[in-house]
mmCIF file of C-alpha atoms in Angstrom:
data_model
loop_
_atom_site.group_PDB
_atom_site.id
_atom_site.type_symbol
_atom_site.label_atom_id
_atom_site.label_comp_id
_atom_site.label_asym_id
_atom_site.label_seq_id
_atom_site.Cartn_x
_atom_site.Cartn_y
_atom_site.Cartn_z
ATOM 1 C CA UNK T 255 -14.813 13.121 12.064
ATOM 2 C CA UNK T 256 -11.689 11.291 11.251
ATOM 3 C CA UNK T 257 -12.055 8.267 13.294
ATOM 4 C CA UNK T 258 -9.846 7.749 16.240
ATOM 5 C CA UNK T 259 -6.430 6.045 16.358
ATOM 6 C CA UNK T 260 -7.964 3.058 17.628
ATOM 7 C CA UNK T 261 -10.310 2.163 14.524
ATOM 8 C CA UNK T 262 -7.277 2.396 12.331
ATOM 9 C CA UNK T 263 -5.619 -0.574 10.878
ATOM 10 C CA UNK T 264 -2.276 -0.551 9.175
ATOM 11 C CA UNK T 265 -1.690 -3.638 6.634
ATOM 12 C CA UNK T 266 1.346 -4.386 4.958
ATOM 13 C CA UNK T 267 0.850 -6.992 1.827
ATOM 14 C CA UNK T 268 4.402 -8.411 0.845
ATOM 15 C CA UNK T 269 3.931 -9.932 -2.956
ATOM 16 C CA UNK T 270 6.019 -12.565 -2.512
ATOM 17 C CA UNK T 271 8.791 -14.669 0.035
ATOM 18 C CA UNK T 272 11.604 -14.168 -2.385
ATOM 19 C CA UNK T 273 10.882 -10.955 -3.368
ATOM 20 C CA UNK T 274 10.888 -9.376 -0.203
ATOM 21 C CA UNK T 275 14.286 -10.426 0.693
ATOM 22 C CA UNK T 276 15.811 -9.191 -2.414
ATOM 23 C CA UNK T 277 15.739 -5.549 -4.198
ATOM 24 C CA UNK T 278 17.569 -2.242 -2.429
ATOM 25 C CA UNK T 279 16.824 -3.638 0.859
ATOM 26 C CA UNK T 280 17.490 -7.530 1.845
ATOM 27 C CA UNK T 281 16.483 -6.862 5.353
ATOM 28 C CA UNK T 282 13.317 -6.176 5.201
ATOM 29 C CA UNK T 283 12.179 -9.456 6.948
ATOM 30 C CA UNK T 284 14.764 -8.710 9.415
ATOM 31 C CA UNK T 285 13.694 -4.886 10.120
ATOM 32 C CA UNK T 286 9.902 -6.184 10.948
ATOM 33 C CA UNK T 287 10.824 -8.906 13.284
ATOM 34 C CA UNK T 288 12.698 -6.437 15.494
ATOM 35 C CA UNK T 289 9.350 -4.588 14.968
ATOM 36 C CA UNK T 290 7.977 -7.530 16.486
ATOM 37 C CA UNK T 291 5.506 -7.929 13.025
ATOM 38 C CA UNK T 292 7.028 -11.206 11.726
ATOM 39 C CA UNK T 293 8.278 -14.316 13.417
ATOM 40 C CA UNK T 294 11.045 -17.056 11.060
ATOM 41 C CA UNK T 295 8.976 -19.174 9.205
ATOM 42 C CA UNK T 296 11.435 -21.986 9.244
ATOM 43 C CA UNK T 297 11.760 -21.422 13.336
ATOM 44 C CA UNK T 298 7.857 -21.552 13.476
ATOM 45 C CA UNK T 299 7.822 -24.874 10.918
ATOM 46 C CA UNK T 300 11.159 -26.705 11.755
ATOM 47 C CA UNK T 301 10.818 -29.289 13.987
ATOM 48 C CA UNK T 302 12.985 -29.898 17.016
ATOM 49 C CA UNK T 303 15.493 -32.465 18.005
ATOM 50 C CA UNK T 304 14.615 -36.143 18.233
ATOM 51 C CA UNK T 305 11.744 -35.230 15.736
ATOM 52 C CA UNK T 306 9.815 -32.904 18.376
ATOM 53 C CA UNK T 307 6.797 -31.070 17.606
ATOM 54 C CA UNK T 308 7.185 -27.904 15.704
ATOM 55 C CA UNK T 309 6.135 -24.518 17.430
ATOM 56 C CA UNK T 310 3.357 -24.082 14.890
ATOM 57 C CA UNK T 311 2.325 -28.125 15.148
ATOM 58 C CA UNK T 312 2.194 -27.267 19.335
ATOM 59 C CA UNK T 313 0.533 -23.572 18.900
ATOM 60 C CA UNK T 314 -2.203 -24.718 16.532
ATOM 61 C CA UNK T 315 -2.231 -28.686 17.022
ATOM 62 C CA UNK T 316 -1.599 -29.063 13.146
ATOM 63 C CA UNK T 317 0.732 -31.182 10.809
ATOM 64 C CA UNK T 318 3.249 -29.036 9.718
ATOM 65 C CA UNK T 319 5.920 -29.828 6.636
ATOM 66 C CA UNK T 320 9.237 -28.023 5.760
ATOM 67 C CA UNK T 321 10.951 -28.333 2.516
ATOM 68 C CA UNK T 322 14.048 -26.784 3.109
ATOM 69 C CA UNK T 323 16.228 -28.046 0.331
ATOM 70 C CA UNK T 324 16.138 -24.899 -1.201
ATOM 71 C CA UNK T 325 17.354 -21.756 0.255
ATOM 72 C CA UNK T 326 14.812 -19.725 1.904
ATOM 73 C CA UNK T 327 15.543 -16.540 -0.854
ATOM 74 C CA UNK T 328 15.228 -18.468 -3.666
ATOM 75 C CA UNK T 329 11.612 -18.041 -5.864
ATOM 76 C CA UNK T 330 8.989 -19.943 -4.759
ATOM 77 C CA UNK T 331 7.110 -22.135 -6.855
ATOM 78 C CA UNK T 332 3.626 -23.435 -6.242
ATOM 79 C CA UNK T 333 4.743 -26.793 -7.575
ATOM 80 C CA UNK T 334 7.630 -27.162 -4.827
ATOM 81 C CA UNK T 335 6.061 -25.486 -1.772
ATOM 82 C CA UNK T 336 8.116 -25.150 0.756
ATOM 83 C CA UNK T 337 5.708 -24.797 3.730
ATOM 84 C CA UNK T 338 2.453 -27.467 4.193
ATOM 85 C CA UNK T 339 0.168 -27.542 6.944
ATOM 86 C CA UNK T 340 -1.942 -30.774 7.082
ATOM 87 C CA UNK T 341 -0.987 -31.608 3.452
ATOM 88 C CA UNK T 342 -2.518 -28.556 1.658
ATOM 89 C CA UNK T 343 0.268 -25.919 0.391
ATOM 90 C CA UNK T 344 0.356 -22.586 2.337
ATOM 91 C CA UNK T 345 0.102 -19.750 0.319
ATOM 92 C CA UNK T 346 0.479 -16.742 2.872
ATOM 93 C CA UNK T 347 0.983 -15.999 6.585
ATOM 94 C CA UNK T 348 -0.364 -13.246 8.262
ATOM 95 C CA UNK T 349 0.811 -11.893 11.384
ATOM 96 C CA UNK T 350 -1.049 -9.353 13.843
ATOM 97 C CA UNK T 351 0.177 -7.029 16.072
ATOM 98 C CA UNK T 352 -0.368 -3.815 17.937
ATOM 99 C CA UNK T 353 2.861 -1.236 18.054
ATOM 100 C CA UNK T 354 3.353 1.347 20.919
ATOM 101 C CA UNK T 355 5.202 3.977 19.018
ATOM 102 C CA UNK T 356 7.283 6.398 20.476
ATOM 103 C CA UNK T 357 6.182 9.323 23.001
ATOM 104 C CA UNK T 358 5.046 12.558 21.112
ATOM 105 C CA UNK T 359 5.688 15.645 22.618
ATOM 106 C CA UNK T 360 3.050 15.761 24.981
ATOM 107 C CA UNK T 361 4.081 12.486 26.746
ATOM 108 C CA UNK T 362 1.383 10.211 25.002
ATOM 109 C CA UNK T 363 2.016 6.688 23.917
ATOM 110 C CA UNK T 364 0.196 5.790 20.667
ATOM 111 C CA UNK T 365 -0.627 2.450 19.558
ATOM 112 C CA UNK T 366 -0.951 1.329 15.917
ATOM 113 C CA UNK T 367 -2.748 -2.037 14.892
ATOM 114 C CA UNK T 368 -0.433 -3.428 12.371
ATOM 115 C CA UNK T 369 -0.941 -6.489 9.992
ATOM 116 C CA UNK T 370 1.704 -7.996 7.774
ATOM 117 C CA UNK T 371 0.480 -10.406 5.009
ATOM 118 C CA UNK T 372 3.847 -12.339 3.251
ATOM 119 C CA UNK T 373 2.341 -14.064 0.587
ATOM 120 C CA UNK T 374 4.490 -17.175 -0.573
ATOM 121 C CA UNK T 375 3.840 -16.724 -3.997
ATOM 122 C CA UNK T 376 4.474 -13.997 -6.352
ATOM 123 C CA UNK T 377 1.213 -13.005 -7.948
ATOM 124 C CA UNK T 378 1.335 -9.472 -9.088
ATOM 125 C CA UNK T 379 -0.244 -6.264 -7.871
ATOM 126 C CA UNK T 380 -4.067 -7.411 -8.766
ATOM 127 C CA UNK T 381 -3.460 -10.327 -6.295
ATOM 128 C CA UNK T 382 -1.955 -8.847 -3.672
ATOM 129 C CA UNK T 383 -5.003 -6.460 -3.867
ATOM 130 C CA UNK T 384 -7.605 -8.965 -3.834
ATOM 131 C CA UNK T 385 -5.779 -10.896 -0.967
ATOM 132 C CA UNK T 386 -6.001 -7.512 1.198
ATOM 133 C CA UNK T 387 -9.884 -7.220 0.462
ATOM 134 C CA UNK T 388 -11.329 -10.715 0.295
ATOM 135 C CA UNK T 389 -8.879 -11.757 2.446
ATOM 136 C CA UNK T 390 -8.877 -8.922 5.014
ATOM 137 C CA UNK T 391 -10.863 -6.276 4.706
ATOM 138 C CA UNK T 392 -14.193 -8.845 3.923
ATOM 139 C CA UNK T 393 -13.075 -10.793 7.401
ATOM 140 C CA UNK T 394 -13.109 -7.382 9.284
ATOM 141 C CA UNK T 395 -16.298 -6.290 7.658
ATOM 142 C CA UNK T 396 -17.580 -9.322 8.687
ATOM 143 C CA UNK T 397 -16.905 -8.987 12.345
ATOM 144 C CA UNK T 398 -17.945 -5.316 12.438
ATOM 145 C CA UNK T 399 -21.673 -5.392 10.810
ATOM 146 C CA UNK T 400 -22.676 -1.706 9.791
ATOM 147 C CA UNK T 401 -19.385 -0.021 10.341
ATOM 148 C CA UNK T 402 -18.439 1.729 7.125
ATOM 149 C CA UNK T 403 -14.817 0.645 6.441
ATOM 150 C CA UNK T 404 -12.544 3.264 4.342
ATOM 151 C CA UNK T 405 -9.908 1.007 2.641
ATOM 152 C CA UNK T 406 -6.558 3.290 1.568
ATOM 153 C CA UNK T 407 -4.407 1.967 -0.787
ATOM 154 C CA UNK T 408 -0.711 3.042 -0.885
ATOM 155 C CA UNK T 409 2.064 1.365 -3.018
ATOM 156 C CA UNK T 410 5.021 1.220 -1.157
ATOM 157 C CA UNK T 411 7.965 3.809 -1.894
ATOM 158 C CA UNK T 412 4.501 6.400 -2.882
ATOM 159 C CA UNK T 413 5.474 9.250 -0.044
ATOM 160 C CA UNK T 414 2.064 11.106 1.219
ATOM 161 C CA UNK T 415 3.472 14.777 1.646
ATOM 162 C CA UNK T 416 1.918 17.276 3.427
ATOM 163 C CA UNK T 417 -0.034 19.969 1.113
ATOM 164 C CA UNK T 418 -0.331 23.533 2.148
ATOM 165 C CA UNK T 419 -4.609 24.725 0.787
ATOM 166 C CA UNK T 420 -5.882 28.056 1.966
ATOM 167 C CA UNK T 421 -9.364 27.498 2.963
ATOM 168 C CA UNK T 422 -11.857 30.454 3.863
ATOM 169 C CA UNK T 423 -13.107 28.813 6.884
ATOM 170 C CA UNK T 424 -10.372 26.904 7.842
ATOM 171 C CA UNK T 425 -12.216 24.348 8.549
ATOM 172 C CA UNK T 426 -11.943 20.257 8.572
ATOM 173 C CA UNK T 427 -10.278 17.484 10.795
ATOM 174 C CA UNK T 428 -7.233 16.787 8.772
ATOM 175 C CA UNK T 429 -4.314 19.798 9.151
ATOM 176 C CA UNK T 430 -3.122 21.943 11.439
ATOM 177 C CA UNK T 431 -5.028 25.292 11.396
ATOM 178 C CA UNK T 432 -2.377 28.383 10.806
ATOM 179 C CA UNK T 433 -4.320 31.192 10.425
ATOM 180 C CA UNK T 434 -6.245 30.511 6.488
ATOM 181 C CA UNK T 435 -3.386 27.896 5.449
ATOM 182 C CA UNK T 436 -3.926 24.587 6.108
ATOM 183 C CA UNK T 437 -1.334 22.129 6.266
ATOM 184 C CA UNK T 438 -3.228 19.216 4.250
ATOM 185 C CA UNK T 439 -2.218 15.384 5.586
ATOM 186 C CA UNK T 440 -3.169 13.671 2.421
ATOM 187 C CA UNK T 441 -3.750 10.246 3.752
ATOM 188 C CA UNK T 442 -5.860 11.839 6.176
ATOM 189 C CA UNK T 443 -7.860 13.954 3.542
ATOM 190 C CA UNK T 444 -8.661 10.864 1.371
ATOM 191 C CA UNK T 445 -10.279 8.913 3.569
ATOM 192 C CA UNK T 446 -12.454 12.198 5.202
ATOM 193 C CA UNK T 447 -13.806 12.840 1.897
ATOM 194 C CA UNK T 448 -15.740 9.572 1.873
ATOM 195 C CA UNK T 449 -16.497 10.148 5.738
ATOM 196 C CA UNK T 450 -17.627 13.754 4.583
ATOM 197 C CA UNK T 451 -19.594 12.781 1.417
ATOM 198 C CA UNK T 452 -21.844 9.642 1.999
ATOM 199 C CA UNK T 453 -22.209 9.307 -1.920
ATOM 200 C CA UNK T 454 -18.800 8.902 -2.682
ATOM 201 C CA UNK T 455 -17.375 5.591 -3.698
ATOM 202 C CA UNK T 456 -13.497 6.737 -3.581
ATOM 203 C CA UNK T 457 -11.167 9.094 -3.496
ATOM 204 C CA UNK T 458 -7.215 9.983 -4.540
ATOM 205 C CA UNK T 459 -4.427 11.841 -4.235
ATOM 206 C CA UNK T 460 -2.287 13.799 -7.072
ATOM 207 C CA UNK T 461 0.480 11.476 -7.855
ATOM 208 C CA UNK T 462 3.473 13.631 -9.016
ATOM 209 C CA UNK T 463 7.520 12.238 -9.887
ATOM 210 C CA UNK T 464 9.044 12.560 -6.430
ATOM 211 C CA UNK T 465 12.550 13.632 -7.797
ATOM 212 C CA UNK T 466 13.294 17.550 -7.177
ATOM 213 C CA UNK T 467 15.211 18.084 -10.193
ATOM 214 C CA UNK T 468 11.877 19.403 -12.347
ATOM 215 C CA UNK T 469 12.132 23.655 -11.190
ATOM 216 C CA UNK T 470 16.191 23.232 -11.284
ATOM 217 C CA UNK T 471 16.438 21.180 -14.325
ATOM 218 C CA UNK T 472 14.520 23.507 -16.607
ATOM 219 C CA UNK T 473 14.737 26.895 -14.643
ATOM 220 C CA UNK T 474 18.869 26.884 -13.574
ATOM 221 C CA UNK T 475 21.813 27.450 -15.401
ATOM 222 C CA UNK T 476 20.179 28.759 -19.338
ATOM 223 C CA UNK T 477 23.330 29.926 -20.319
ATOM 224 C CA UNK T 478 23.628 29.949 -24.116
ATOM 225 C CA UNK T 479 21.150 30.412 -26.522
ATOM 226 C CA UNK T 480 18.104 28.507 -25.146
ATOM 227 C CA UNK T 481 16.409 26.611 -27.884
ATOM 228 C CA UNK T 482 19.576 25.171 -28.344
ATOM 229 C CA UNK T 483 19.609 24.542 -23.985
ATOM 230 C CA UNK T 484 15.983 23.549 -24.284
ATOM 231 C CA UNK T 485 15.933 20.831 -27.241
ATOM 232 C CA UNK T 486 19.675 19.414 -25.611
ATOM 233 C CA UNK T 487 17.553 19.046 -22.251
ATOM 234 C CA UNK T 488 14.586 17.654 -23.655
ATOM 235 C CA UNK T 489 16.581 14.917 -25.777
ATOM 236 C CA UNK T 490 18.994 14.111 -23.624
ATOM 237 C CA UNK T 491 17.406 14.268 -20.068
ATOM 238 C CA UNK T 492 19.436 12.076 -17.661
ATOM 239 C CA UNK T 493 16.204 10.713 -16.326
ATOM 240 C CA UNK T 494 14.285 9.823 -19.324
ATOM 241 C CA UNK T 495 11.948 7.147 -17.067
ATOM 242 C CA UNK T 496 11.302 10.411 -14.433
ATOM 243 C CA UNK T 497 10.264 12.774 -17.464
ATOM 244 C CA UNK T 498 7.865 10.099 -19.473
ATOM 245 C CA UNK T 499 6.538 9.582 -15.676
ATOM 246 C CA UNK T 500 5.986 13.439 -14.815
ATOM 247 C CA UNK T 501 4.054 13.904 -18.243
ATOM 248 C CA UNK T 502 1.857 11.065 -17.145
ATOM 249 C CA UNK T 503 1.200 11.908 -14.032
ATOM 250 C CA UNK T 504 -0.033 15.542 -15.319
ATOM 251 C CA UNK T 505 -0.880 16.259 -19.203
ATOM 252 C CA UNK T 506 -1.909 12.361 -19.492
ATOM 253 C CA UNK T 507 -3.823 12.125 -16.468
ATOM 254 C CA UNK T 508 -5.460 15.363 -16.192
ATOM 255 C CA UNK T 509 -6.910 14.790 -19.729
ATOM 256 C CA UNK T 510 -8.067 10.821 -19.343
ATOM 257 C CA UNK T 511 -9.843 11.853 -15.897
ATOM 258 C CA UNK T 512 -11.592 15.488 -16.709
ATOM 259 C CA UNK T 513 -13.004 13.624 -20.267
ATOM 260 C CA UNK T 514 -14.496 10.642 -17.990
ATOM 261 C CA UNK T 515 -15.630 13.312 -15.432
ATOM 262 C CA UNK T 516 -17.419 14.805 -18.025
ATOM 263 C CA UNK T 517 -19.623 11.797 -18.558
ATOM 264 C CA UNK T 518 -19.945 11.538 -14.936
ATOM 265 C CA UNK T 519 -18.362 8.211 -14.106
ATOM 266 C CA UNK T 520 -14.516 7.559 -13.435
ATOM 267 C CA UNK T 521 -13.842 3.869 -13.624
ATOM 268 C CA UNK T 522 -10.702 3.694 -11.946
ATOM 269 C CA UNK T 523 -8.431 5.550 -9.341
ATOM 270 C CA UNK T 524 -4.658 5.297 -9.188
ATOM 271 C CA UNK T 525 -3.465 2.422 -7.316
ATOM 272 C CA UNK T 526 -0.373 4.346 -6.035
ATOM 273 C CA UNK T 527 -2.528 6.161 -3.598
ATOM 274 C CA UNK T 528 -6.100 6.095 -3.482
ATOM 275 C CA UNK T 529 -9.237 5.020 -1.162
ATOM 276 C CA UNK T 530 -12.387 2.923 -1.634
ATOM 277 C CA UNK T 531 -15.448 2.791 0.477
ATOM 278 C CA UNK T 532 -15.283 -1.094 0.898
ATOM 279 C CA UNK T 533 -19.582 -0.925 0.527
ATOM 280 C CA UNK T 534 -19.430 0.127 -2.769
ATOM 281 C CA UNK T 535 -16.846 -2.975 -4.075
ATOM 282 C CA UNK T 536 -19.579 -5.345 -2.131
ATOM 283 C CA UNK T 537 -21.573 -6.866 -4.671
ATOM 284 C CA UNK T 538 -25.482 -6.153 -3.641
ATOM 285 C CA UNK T 539 -28.106 -8.344 -3.125
ATOM 286 C CA UNK T 540 -29.194 -10.789 -5.623
ATOM 287 C CA UNK T 541 -25.795 -9.879 -7.561
ATOM 288 C CA UNK T 542 -24.621 -12.761 -9.846
ATOM 289 C CA UNK T 543 -21.049 -11.586 -9.420
ATOM 290 C CA UNK T 544 -19.200 -12.520 -6.202
ATOM 291 C CA UNK T 545 -18.095 -9.532 -3.772
ATOM 292 C CA UNK T 546 -15.016 -7.220 -4.083
ATOM 293 C CA UNK T 547 -12.688 -9.332 -5.624
ATOM 294 C CA UNK T 548 -15.279 -9.071 -9.117
ATOM 295 C CA UNK T 549 -16.261 -5.412 -8.516
ATOM 296 C CA UNK T 550 -13.252 -4.604 -8.241
ATOM 297 C CA UNK T 551 -11.250 -6.238 -10.661
ATOM 298 C CA UNK T 552 -14.079 -6.397 -13.367
#
């Protein structure tokens, strides 16, 4: 069965303080603060009037330093850290809270456990995954010995889309039954695959381009000589990046995975939407490498 809601933890990892405040939505931190999942770091580190201790110093009993000579949104540099605790550079801040969602149609209030890890410095996608596995999941595994943890990864901007599939018996806890038609929820599906097959180390979803231009662009309004129209639309497409992504996700990925599956081993899953069994990433007893960091990133 799919684990109940109180056994799910949603983790948001931000790759750098200066990155999350830039881009298409500069109000990301403000929105998270309104959700109760973030608190102003400068407010936590700043000393009060007359040099009174900061909130961090009062709450944790540590010595804190704040270098506010640069703007909060400026690029964070390890050579000039903005925050220090007991003389050490702060590399990340972790916020935790259980959010209470709006009541559903039955009047039940759902709760969602959330963690927000704000990295101070930009280190790339792989570094964020290391923080997730070695910094968070490893700690949760130590606090829950014997509990098999499934870790689902999804990139910001990736939208899990319900998918309609036909099943003969309509079984499965991951969907709503509509006759022989099931509405499969992707996130639950990739997790339930690991629960149903104890020998599976990972699972993933099918990635596709989100824009709805594919069918309309190629099939709609084909006036004129069709080879000429097809040539013009192929080489004068308004979104060549999406065309390249569509080819990579379909033709290229299917060929690679089919060849790897023939040999019985798939070395990597798409990081944008995948799920791993944490015990499969943990080094066995007597193994020389260290934990999920080396196994996952080898």
